[in-house]
């Protein structure tokens, strides 16, 4: 079983390639990358002229909702959404029901993914049992079963002592601990960012300090333990500064940012549309600019969507009572291509790195490269493809996006996982 | 005269001309209250639904009287004892009410933005009778009406709003409305009860009562919710009252013609000393009377001017 992707612009920063080349795939692996490759007759040809051929994109922060919340999303629908959005692998958070805090749940997720998943699925295990922040989850067995990181995402582990122990305990597995950095007292369940917009709208606001305080604490704990700390969905200028300073000191801290925290501000909440409600909340222009700058300079390692599907009834009522989170798998790449790459805020190879090699490196995954021998996970982009966001056409069961009706140019064109075409 | 708008959601949406329209209309409505037969046929055949998710005596009654004096059929729907208690969502309740073809829905809800949500989904007019800490536009309109009556004009006046501005929808609507009418607004209270970046609303912020009220033409005292201690906003009602309560002694250095206002219900002895509430400075009961006139005006402008 062999195929060749002909004449695309191959952008593989991990191999230092940005040139028009062919990518020859054999037996599910990258066989050879080069100009005008000669292949035997019978090899399937994909004509990628005027397309961009990249290592498969990896979204290290999604909520697949299965087991327990299949009415929001399933591993089948979530991975179809990933493939449609140009992702060949996802790492799924532990806040399922039951929580992925033990090997049985990890095994279940991987078994379902094997049967129904169309992209690679890497589970992230809980740090504490039932995400309660009281007792460590069985991380060693979970790591053995295939968890690639540990996080209580959705909740912050408020007990610093316990979090310190979690970081230490995870050291031998070589897995990062992913922090949902939100001081729950400072955030006090406020549904939006605190500032002039919350003041005008009469919604209670949480200050950016709710995130900064916890990022600072976690950096200090990472320094104490030597653990690899990864900051999920970083969203404030303050947190960015803390991460930048810590890295300069040599602390093992990495960070991800979501497309919505790069593209929207709390101004969007003026609509009271629950589809702009998420944790952390949309911040100010200053925060957006700091996140963009950090994404460009590498202080922020990667983009992750925090894909958080919900049922319509959970996202159509009163703002303060609506569920947190938005879907992102099917909008991320088009939005980033149109809003960041097209105007020159971020160059294409850097975006490709932030979406492939970087998350692979952070989680210790194979992939993120088109080097010969690597699994043939490939994302092909069409930079001239016009698009408009139509939630009704999503593969995801979630329709909760603030980007409905947005239009732009540049979208994923084809996704291959292990050398097999999964979309279109 | 008539309004093109379908809804009245907040003072932030209105311009000065629209505000003046309401105040002028309300002034003419006020005469009806002095008649022996307090009824005009203006809204005959129209249906007004009072949809109140928070308990309210004053505002609900005020809207009810306003509707009835204009000959509308007014139906009160309160959340307790209704389908809302059985878990029906706000939108479903609203859709059900709309199926009964009302002309105007007057809504009060604890969630900021709830009236905006209803307005997006309902064909009929929506009047915001108070949403969370967001807006309470008819209160601001009746405040403006009362001030204009007493002072003869609005532009150039100094109004000081004292107390829990952070959690007050009245304060927000007053600020938005008063700024549009050329009033200089000062807000005063402990920093914990002043919302973030409040100055950007175009108001002065003061943390000293004496300084804040020294030159005021109007002092608007806000109600202090007793549960504010739990949130850590103030240490005790006792201390709040000592520092921020308005007494006759504190009023002594103020302008002799200063007006004391309060959106009600008053916590006597907390934000207002009883003798202040009953003093010649107080126009609290005029506010209530004007409330009916303003709500008649708003109902008329929204429902009366539209041809069925």
XYZ file of C-alpha atoms in Angstrom:
732
model
C 0.000 0.000 0.000
C 1.725 3.068 -1.294
C 0.816 6.595 -2.343
C 2.547 9.768 -3.369
C 1.556 13.365 -2.746
C 2.845 15.196 -5.816
C 4.020 18.771 -6.258
C 2.773 20.277 -3.050
C 4.603 22.953 -1.116
C 6.004 20.765 1.620
C 6.289 22.662 4.901
C 8.000 20.478 7.460
C 9.887 22.733 9.869
C 11.196 19.742 11.845
C 13.172 18.704 8.759
C 13.879 22.250 7.644
C 11.885 21.817 4.454
C 9.795 24.502 2.804
C 9.838 23.668 -0.898
C 7.827 22.138 -3.676
C 8.411 18.420 -3.280
C 6.767 15.027 -3.337
C 5.937 12.971 -0.267
C 5.978 9.238 -0.852
C 4.129 7.137 1.692
C 4.534 3.378 1.989
C 3.081 0.982 4.553
C 1.645 3.816 6.611
C 4.970 5.588 6.970
C 6.793 8.386 5.261
C 9.040 6.624 2.787
C 10.757 9.498 1.037
C 10.455 13.255 0.571
C 12.076 14.928 -2.423
C 11.765 16.536 -5.811
C 10.128 14.625 -8.676
C 10.379 11.254 -6.971
C 10.269 8.251 -9.282
C 7.779 5.702 -8.045
C 6.745 2.321 -9.402
C 3.575 2.062 -11.452
C 0.426 1.537 -9.415
C 1.311 3.931 -6.650
C -1.722 6.118 -5.965
C -1.056 9.760 -6.817
C -2.533 12.707 -4.968
C -2.059 15.880 -6.964
C -1.214 18.545 -4.414
C -0.094 21.270 -6.806
C -0.957 24.644 -5.228
C -1.542 22.919 -1.906
C 0.569 22.896 1.254
C 1.674 19.546 2.658
C 2.390 19.536 6.400
C 3.022 17.049 9.154
C -0.337 16.088 10.649
C -1.652 18.634 13.113
C -1.996 17.655 16.746
C -4.515 19.245 19.092
C -3.263 18.597 22.591
C -6.377 19.881 24.329
C -9.813 18.558 23.420
C -12.832 17.234 25.264
C -14.214 14.160 23.537
C -16.892 13.732 26.280
C -16.926 9.942 26.039
C -17.563 8.127 28.311
C -20.497 9.757 30.025
C -21.482 12.764 27.980
C -22.174 11.167 24.628
C -25.030 13.605 24.097
C -22.373 16.325 23.732
C -19.778 14.419 21.711
C -18.432 10.940 21.148
C -15.020 9.651 20.273
C -16.420 8.917 16.807
C -17.883 12.384 16.222
C -15.031 14.211 17.929
C -12.355 12.492 15.888
C -14.341 13.073 12.684
C -14.433 16.750 13.629
C -10.668 16.629 14.194
C -10.034 15.105 10.786
C -12.330 17.608 9.101
C -10.422 20.380 10.820
C -7.033 19.111 9.661
C -5.965 17.337 12.851
C -4.507 13.857 12.737
C -4.220 13.412 16.501
C -5.912 14.754 19.611
C -5.203 14.522 23.314
C -8.412 14.275 25.300
C -9.008 15.653 28.761
C -10.037 13.581 31.733
C -13.292 15.253 32.736
C -15.520 12.496 31.420
C -17.988 10.485 33.493
C -16.557 8.486 35.033
C -13.467 10.655 35.190
C -10.368 9.259 33.483
C -8.605 8.822 36.807
C -7.833 5.118 36.524
C -6.583 2.590 34.046
C -10.001 1.108 33.257
C -11.251 4.397 31.842
C -8.024 4.978 29.917
C -8.310 1.486 28.442
C -11.926 2.146 27.526
C -11.111 5.399 25.736
C -8.289 3.774 23.795
C -10.459 0.783 22.889
C -13.252 3.024 21.594
C -10.743 5.134 19.725
C -9.326 2.047 18.060
C -12.752 0.966 16.862
C -14.395 4.300 16.081
C -11.724 6.947 16.042
C -10.577 8.263 12.697
C -7.562 10.116 14.102
C -5.090 9.178 16.807
C -6.402 9.642 20.340
C -4.065 10.208 23.279
C -5.776 10.260 26.667
C -4.776 12.688 29.373
C -5.258 11.295 32.854
C -6.625 13.109 35.883
C -4.219 14.411 38.487
C -6.640 13.807 41.333
C -9.370 11.262 41.870
C -12.655 12.394 40.396
C -11.032 15.808 39.792
C -11.788 16.589 43.401
C -8.364 17.939 44.271
C -8.101 15.729 47.341
C -6.178 12.581 46.503
C -3.829 11.643 43.671
C -5.215 9.593 40.802
C -3.458 6.322 39.930
C -1.073 8.036 37.596
C 1.500 5.275 37.260
C -1.011 2.781 35.917
C -2.556 5.422 33.738
C 0.806 6.303 32.258
C 1.404 2.612 31.644
C -2.011 2.374 29.952
C -1.145 5.216 27.607
C -1.928 8.549 29.237
C 0.410 11.126 27.752
C -0.069 13.858 30.360
C -1.966 14.576 33.551
C -4.472 17.313 34.190
C -7.566 18.159 36.174
C -8.487 20.507 33.330
C -11.741 22.279 34.029
C -10.791 22.406 37.691
C -7.770 23.922 39.333
C -5.981 21.886 41.984
C -6.143 24.517 44.710
C -4.128 22.544 47.240
C -0.511 23.512 46.492
C 0.902 20.665 48.552
C -1.056 18.078 46.619
C -0.087 19.662 43.309
C 3.543 19.598 44.336
C 3.187 15.866 45.036
C 1.484 15.324 41.681
C 4.382 17.008 39.884
C 6.897 14.881 41.767
C 4.956 11.669 41.273
C 4.727 12.256 37.527
C 8.483 12.788 37.125
C 9.395 9.184 36.267
C 6.758 8.978 33.522
C 8.247 11.895 31.604
C 4.756 13.291 31.139
C 3.853 16.937 31.631
C 1.428 18.077 34.263
C -1.052 20.391 32.563
C -2.373 23.206 34.674
C -5.809 24.738 34.355
C -4.542 27.837 36.104
C -7.483 29.531 37.743
C -7.588 30.501 41.389
C -11.169 29.527 42.138
C -11.524 32.111 44.899
C -10.343 35.007 42.765
C -12.378 33.716 39.833
C -15.425 33.153 42.078
C -17.366 31.509 39.233
C -17.585 34.830 37.419
C -18.723 34.174 33.856
C -16.466 36.748 32.192
C -13.317 38.809 32.473
C -13.359 41.699 34.932
C -13.016 45.078 33.283
C -14.982 47.869 31.719
C -17.131 45.426 29.744
C -18.179 43.431 32.825
C -18.867 46.712 34.573
C -21.122 47.881 31.754
C -22.904 44.564 31.396
C -23.448 44.026 35.096
C -21.967 40.554 34.884
C -19.615 39.534 37.611
C -16.059 39.510 36.344
C -12.939 37.563 37.241
C -9.676 39.452 37.090
C -6.779 38.256 34.968
C -5.026 37.901 38.318
C -7.070 34.739 38.935
C -4.960 33.129 36.206
C -1.698 34.939 36.939
C -1.654 33.947 40.599
C -1.988 30.283 39.755
C 0.526 30.359 36.906
C 2.989 31.955 39.325
C 2.306 29.288 41.950
C 2.659 26.460 39.477
C 5.900 27.853 38.074
C 7.294 27.993 41.596
C 6.216 24.392 42.174
C 7.761 23.321 38.866
C 10.972 24.993 39.947
C 10.807 23.142 43.260
C 10.094 19.734 41.748
C 11.798 19.900 38.367
C 8.570 18.778 36.754
C 7.484 19.674 33.245
C 4.616 22.108 33.783
C 2.385 22.917 30.853
C 0.001 25.847 31.114
C -3.283 25.112 29.376
C -5.138 27.856 27.490
C -2.965 30.753 28.603
C -4.938 33.971 28.214
C -3.423 36.906 30.071
C -0.517 39.246 29.473
C 0.530 38.606 33.072
C 0.677 34.844 32.666
C 2.643 35.227 29.433
C 5.193 37.383 31.227
C 5.489 34.852 34.053
C 6.080 32.004 31.599
C 8.634 34.021 29.629
C 10.554 34.921 32.797
C 10.452 31.367 34.126
C 11.779 29.924 30.876
C 14.595 32.412 30.888
C 15.515 31.011 34.292
C 15.412 27.490 32.895
C 12.195 26.309 34.490
C 10.524 23.532 32.513
C 7.336 25.361 31.687
C 5.493 25.310 28.375
C 2.207 26.807 27.281
C -0.600 26.597 24.783
C -3.086 29.200 23.585
C -6.483 28.733 21.973
C -7.558 30.367 18.708
C -10.365 32.224 20.494
C -7.972 33.808 22.975
C -5.929 34.970 19.985
C -8.855 36.362 18.030
C -11.589 37.591 20.374
C -11.819 39.953 23.331
C -14.307 40.426 26.148
C -15.994 42.956 23.914
C -17.724 39.973 22.287
C -19.633 39.348 25.536
C -21.732 42.443 24.851
C -23.958 40.123 22.827
C -24.634 38.017 25.951
C -24.231 35.094 23.568
C -23.367 32.027 25.680
C -21.125 30.940 22.810
C -18.548 33.475 23.937
C -18.504 32.029 27.445
C -15.525 29.851 28.325
C -12.872 29.313 30.996
C -10.609 31.189 30.975
C -12.844 33.982 29.754
C -12.118 36.170 26.745
C -9.707 38.868 27.874
C -8.722 42.338 26.693
C -6.979 43.561 23.571
C -3.778 43.935 25.577
C -3.927 40.274 26.589
C -4.630 39.176 23.025
C -1.626 41.147 21.814
C 0.604 39.602 24.488
C -0.543 36.098 23.535
C 0.083 36.764 19.839
C 3.527 38.121 20.533
C 4.342 35.095 22.692
C 3.053 32.696 20.054
C 5.285 34.338 17.482
C 8.400 34.373 19.683
C 7.843 30.837 20.952
C 7.117 31.635 24.591
C 3.808 29.971 23.813
C 4.743 26.625 22.305
C 1.576 25.621 20.563
C -2.018 26.285 19.653
C -4.641 23.972 21.132
C -8.369 24.360 20.682
C -9.841 23.391 24.077
C -12.608 21.899 21.921
C -15.511 21.765 24.372
C -18.737 20.603 22.769
C -22.046 21.113 24.566
C -25.683 20.443 23.738
C -27.738 23.373 22.470
C -29.821 23.635 25.647
C -26.640 24.170 27.664
C -25.616 27.112 25.501
C -28.767 29.070 24.649
C -30.020 30.463 27.934
C -28.887 33.040 30.450
C -25.214 33.910 30.044
C -24.233 33.439 33.677
C -25.791 29.992 33.772
C -24.604 28.642 30.428
C -21.919 25.955 30.274
C -18.316 27.001 29.713
C -16.546 26.243 26.481
C -16.792 26.243 22.712
C -16.000 23.810 19.936
C -12.799 24.475 18.055
C -11.601 21.515 16.027
C -13.312 22.519 12.796
C -12.667 26.258 12.992
C -9.124 26.508 14.349
C -7.045 25.967 11.229
C -9.183 28.072 8.864
C -9.265 30.919 11.393
C -5.527 30.798 12.036
C -4.722 30.687 8.328
C -6.989 33.595 7.497
C -6.577 35.807 10.539
C -2.890 35.238 11.364
C -1.015 33.804 8.392
C -2.750 35.740 5.611
C -2.105 39.182 7.157
C 1.462 38.151 8.023
C 1.132 38.116 11.819
C 2.520 34.586 11.854
C 4.387 32.898 9.026
C 3.131 29.578 7.773
C 6.100 27.422 8.883
C 5.797 28.828 12.409
C 2.092 28.050 12.511
C 2.806 24.526 11.257
C 5.372 24.073 14.028
C 2.930 25.333 16.652
C 0.361 22.837 15.416
C 2.531 19.782 14.844
C 6.147 19.470 15.984
C 5.570 21.494 19.155
C 2.682 19.513 20.636
C 4.410 16.273 19.608
C 7.516 17.344 21.493
C 5.579 18.480 24.591
C 3.675 15.227 24.901
C 6.484 12.964 23.663
C 4.369 11.742 20.762
C 5.538 10.277 17.491
C 4.488 12.602 14.678
C 4.851 16.271 14.036
C 7.307 15.490 11.252
C 7.493 14.213 7.693
C 10.915 12.651 8.235
C 11.320 9.254 6.552
C 10.200 6.505 8.894
C 7.662 8.626 10.726
C 4.020 7.613 10.739
C 2.383 9.080 7.672
C 0.126 11.596 9.406
C -0.268 14.411 6.923
C -2.362 17.553 6.796
C -2.750 19.172 3.396
C -3.905 22.777 3.244
C -5.488 24.784 0.470
C -4.530 28.368 1.159
C -6.934 29.650 -1.497
C -10.013 27.829 -0.287
C -12.739 30.287 0.745
C -14.796 29.229 3.745
C -17.609 30.347 5.966
C -18.347 28.805 9.339
C -21.620 26.896 9.269
C -22.159 25.065 12.569
C -24.966 22.965 11.079
C -22.384 21.328 8.831
C -19.990 20.398 11.658
C -18.901 16.807 12.145
C -18.845 17.549 15.858
C -22.076 17.088 17.748
C -21.376 20.475 19.322
C -22.588 23.571 17.502
C -21.409 25.982 20.183
C -19.108 28.349 18.362
C -18.776 32.122 18.491
C -17.443 32.032 14.936
C -20.688 31.119 13.136
C -20.914 33.155 9.957
C -17.236 34.108 9.967
C -15.683 33.941 6.522
C -12.140 33.728 5.265
C -9.694 32.029 2.947
C -7.447 29.030 3.553
C -8.564 25.710 4.984
C -7.526 22.095 5.455
C -7.984 20.187 2.214
C -7.055 16.628 3.060
C -6.096 14.695 6.181
C -4.179 11.410 6.173
C -3.619 9.287 9.247
C -1.088 6.483 8.978
C -1.063 6.953 5.208
C -4.838 6.551 4.957
C -6.994 9.358 3.653
C -9.600 10.212 6.334
C -10.957 13.410 4.787
C -12.342 14.447 2.470
C -45.068 60.488 18.543
C -44.008 56.888 18.514
C -41.025 54.682 18.795
C -39.388 52.651 16.132
C -37.816 50.383 18.692
C -39.399 47.093 19.597
C -37.865 46.823 23.056
C -36.585 48.882 25.940
C -33.594 46.950 27.225
C -31.408 49.641 28.718
C -30.523 53.291 28.952
C -27.334 52.500 27.087
C -29.411 52.025 23.928
C -31.328 55.322 24.154
C -30.200 58.703 22.928
C -30.975 62.015 24.600
C -33.902 62.746 22.272
C -35.555 59.442 23.084
C -35.073 60.028 26.792
C -36.645 63.464 26.491
C -39.552 61.918 24.570
C -40.233 59.548 27.441
C -39.981 62.281 30.047
C -42.328 64.583 28.104
C -44.805 61.782 27.515
C -44.618 60.792 31.182
C -45.298 64.362 32.241
C -48.530 64.326 30.288
C -49.436 60.863 31.621
C -49.018 62.092 35.159
C -52.182 64.131 34.925
C -54.223 60.943 34.629
C -53.340 60.029 38.206
C -55.131 63.154 39.414
C -58.403 62.280 37.703
C -61.350 60.755 39.463
C -61.607 58.068 36.779
C -58.019 56.995 36.233
C -58.368 55.347 32.871
C -57.718 56.253 29.266
C -58.434 53.953 26.332
C -54.979 54.221 24.761
C -53.991 50.557 25.047
C -57.428 48.953 24.966
C -57.171 45.490 23.478
C -53.450 45.271 24.158
C -51.992 42.642 26.443
C -49.067 43.276 28.766
C -47.453 40.329 30.533
C -45.429 40.987 33.673
C -42.862 38.194 33.726
C -41.099 38.501 37.060
C -38.430 35.992 38.009
C -37.384 37.991 41.031
C -39.702 39.123 43.751
C -40.675 42.736 43.360
C -43.622 44.611 44.784
C -42.939 48.133 43.707
C -41.880 47.668 40.094
C -44.412 44.973 39.269
C -47.272 46.928 40.830
C -46.112 50.067 39.085
C -46.155 48.377 35.675
C -49.512 46.805 36.493
C -51.095 50.135 37.411
C -49.511 51.803 34.387
C -50.944 49.171 32.065
C -54.376 49.261 33.679
C -54.691 53.046 33.576
C -53.983 52.784 29.869
C -56.728 50.097 29.591
C -54.341 47.277 28.652
C -55.008 43.782 29.936
C -52.183 43.124 32.374
C -51.297 39.593 33.346
C -48.844 38.852 36.133
C -46.671 35.836 35.765
C -44.368 35.273 38.678
C -41.789 32.562 38.620
C -42.747 31.028 41.943
C -45.589 28.558 41.557
C -45.160 28.470 37.790
C -43.531 26.210 35.274
C -40.209 27.944 35.938
C -40.073 26.141 39.255
C -40.599 22.878 37.421
C -37.405 23.410 35.483
C -38.728 25.032 32.337
C -36.058 27.179 30.735
C -36.458 30.915 30.350
C -36.667 30.560 26.590
C -39.322 27.867 26.731
C -41.413 29.896 29.144
C -41.055 32.875 26.878
C -42.040 30.905 23.786
C -45.119 29.648 25.603
C -46.084 33.130 26.631
C -45.550 34.392 23.126
C -47.900 31.717 21.854
C -50.583 33.606 23.803
C -49.899 36.713 21.666
C -49.035 39.433 24.161
C -48.066 42.859 22.876
C -45.458 43.597 25.508
C -43.572 41.409 27.949
C -42.147 43.170 30.991
C -39.344 41.042 32.395
C -37.353 41.044 35.567
C -34.672 38.403 35.934
C -31.683 37.793 38.159
C -29.457 37.153 35.109
C -27.897 40.131 33.368
C -28.817 39.872 29.699
C -32.019 37.854 30.169
C -34.229 40.584 28.606
C -31.839 40.819 25.659
C -32.144 37.064 25.222
C -35.940 37.287 25.235
C -35.934 40.246 22.885
C -33.929 38.243 20.363
C -36.426 35.397 20.431
C -39.793 37.161 20.823
C -41.717 39.079 18.199
C -43.494 41.195 20.826
C -41.929 44.116 22.651
C -39.744 43.460 25.681
C -39.290 45.918 28.538
C -36.461 45.338 30.950
C -37.740 45.743 34.496
C -34.354 44.912 35.959
C -31.791 42.302 34.910
C -29.135 41.203 37.356
C -26.669 43.995 37.990
C -27.066 45.256 34.436
C -29.879 47.749 33.837
C -33.201 48.953 35.160
C -34.093 51.584 32.579
C -37.544 52.591 33.827
C -36.013 53.337 37.220
C -33.465 55.633 35.591
C -36.239 57.317 33.608
C -38.321 57.931 36.712
C -35.247 59.262 38.486
C -34.599 61.664 35.609
C -38.247 62.689 35.594
C -38.170 63.425 39.312
C -34.975 65.436 39.055
C -36.264 67.407 36.071
C -39.503 68.171 37.902
C -37.712 69.407 40.970
C -34.811 71.228 39.348
C -36.468 72.351 36.138
C -33.656 70.986 34.001
C -31.071 68.219 33.847
C -28.027 69.537 32.044
C -25.224 70.762 34.271
C -26.474 69.162 37.475
C -24.246 67.179 39.825
C -25.561 63.813 40.932
C -23.769 61.612 43.437
C -24.625 57.924 43.641
C -23.609 56.356 46.939
C -23.220 52.738 47.926
C -23.096 49.345 46.270
C -22.545 50.496 42.699
C -20.925 47.185 41.762
C -24.097 45.167 42.214
C -26.592 47.858 41.258
C -28.546 47.867 38.017
C -30.084 51.167 39.083
C -26.660 52.764 39.300
C -25.733 51.585 35.810
C -28.957 52.794 34.214
C -28.726 56.092 36.084
C -25.127 56.583 34.985
C -25.866 55.807 31.321
C -28.994 57.995 31.290
C -27.634 60.894 33.288
C -24.452 61.140 31.248
C -26.525 61.384 28.090
C -28.534 64.235 29.617
C -25.437 66.243 30.491
C -25.363 65.486 34.201
C -22.047 65.176 36.025
C -22.110 61.916 37.935
C -19.974 60.974 40.925
C -20.091 57.493 42.387
C -19.005 56.929 45.958
C -18.526 53.890 48.108
C -15.872 51.616 49.535
C -13.532 50.443 46.725
C -14.875 46.895 47.071
C -18.310 48.082 45.958
C -17.148 50.188 43.004
C -16.922 48.093 39.814
C -13.723 47.678 37.818
C -12.668 50.581 35.591
C -15.752 52.531 36.626
C -14.212 55.855 35.534
C -14.443 54.684 31.956
C -18.210 55.072 32.251
C -17.545 58.806 32.399
C -18.072 59.238 36.130
C -15.938 60.525 38.975
C -15.144 58.018 41.676
C -14.804 58.987 45.318
C -14.110 56.944 48.394
C -15.070 59.696 50.853
C -18.707 60.453 51.452
C -18.290 64.056 52.635
C -16.232 64.971 49.598
C -18.587 63.178 47.203
C -21.769 64.886 48.385
C -20.406 68.377 49.141
C -21.534 69.941 45.849
C -24.252 67.528 44.840
C -27.611 68.703 43.559
C -28.912 65.181 44.011
C -27.738 62.333 46.229
C -28.886 58.898 45.153
C -28.485 56.419 47.988
C -28.370 52.760 46.948
C -29.736 49.883 48.929
C -27.114 47.727 50.604
C -27.861 44.017 50.251
C -27.351 42.284 53.558
C -25.505 39.381 51.957
C -22.611 41.602 50.843
C -20.704 40.668 53.978
C -20.511 37.048 52.826
C -18.740 38.037 49.641
C -16.126 39.873 51.689
C -17.169 43.220 50.250
C -17.709 44.862 53.633
C -16.873 43.735 57.163
C -20.241 44.504 58.730
C -23.486 46.393 58.210
C -22.624 48.330 61.340
C -19.375 49.648 59.934
C -20.913 50.347 56.545
C -23.636 52.366 58.143
C -21.125 54.335 60.222
C -18.962 55.183 57.224
C -21.453 55.393 54.366
C -24.853 55.976 55.951
C -26.431 59.382 55.280
C -27.442 61.287 58.411
C -28.777 64.804 58.894
C -25.431 65.805 60.389
C -23.637 64.680 57.233
C -26.138 66.599 55.127
C -25.595 69.845 57.019
C -22.689 71.155 54.906
C -24.435 70.155 51.646
C -26.428 72.368 49.325
C -29.646 73.517 50.982
C -31.676 72.432 47.977
C -30.093 68.990 47.682
C -32.469 66.163 46.787
C -32.224 62.776 48.458
C -33.334 59.881 46.287
C -33.426 56.126 46.763
C -34.658 53.404 44.409
C -36.199 51.519 47.332
C -36.802 49.576 49.339
C -34.933 51.629 51.948
C -32.930 49.940 54.688
C -33.714 52.522 57.325
C -30.753 52.978 59.586
C -28.315 51.343 57.153
C -27.786 53.589 54.139
C -30.301 56.214 55.212
C -31.000 57.525 58.688
C -34.779 57.461 59.224
C -34.903 61.220 59.746
C -33.237 61.731 56.352
C -35.696 59.460 54.589
C -38.536 61.511 56.035
C -36.854 64.907 55.665
C -37.769 67.752 53.335
C -34.816 66.771 51.162
C -36.297 63.390 50.383
C -38.207 62.844 47.137
C -38.436 59.093 47.508
C -42.242 58.960 47.296
C -42.322 61.290 44.299
C -40.028 58.791 42.625
C -42.635 56.095 43.172
C -45.462 58.235 41.769
C -43.391 59.167 38.762
C -42.633 55.501 38.258
C -46.214 54.888 37.175
C -46.146 57.848 34.773
C -42.853 56.771 33.225
C -44.069 53.208 32.747
C -47.277 54.451 31.153
C -45.124 56.490 28.790
C -42.901 53.543 27.933
C -45.833 51.175 27.393
C -47.497 53.774 25.219
C -44.393 54.436 23.168
C -43.705 50.741 22.625
C -47.197 49.288 22.260
C -49.515 52.195 21.613
C -47.859 53.635 18.598
C -47.661 50.394 16.682
C -50.515 49.620 14.372
C -51.765 46.090 14.826
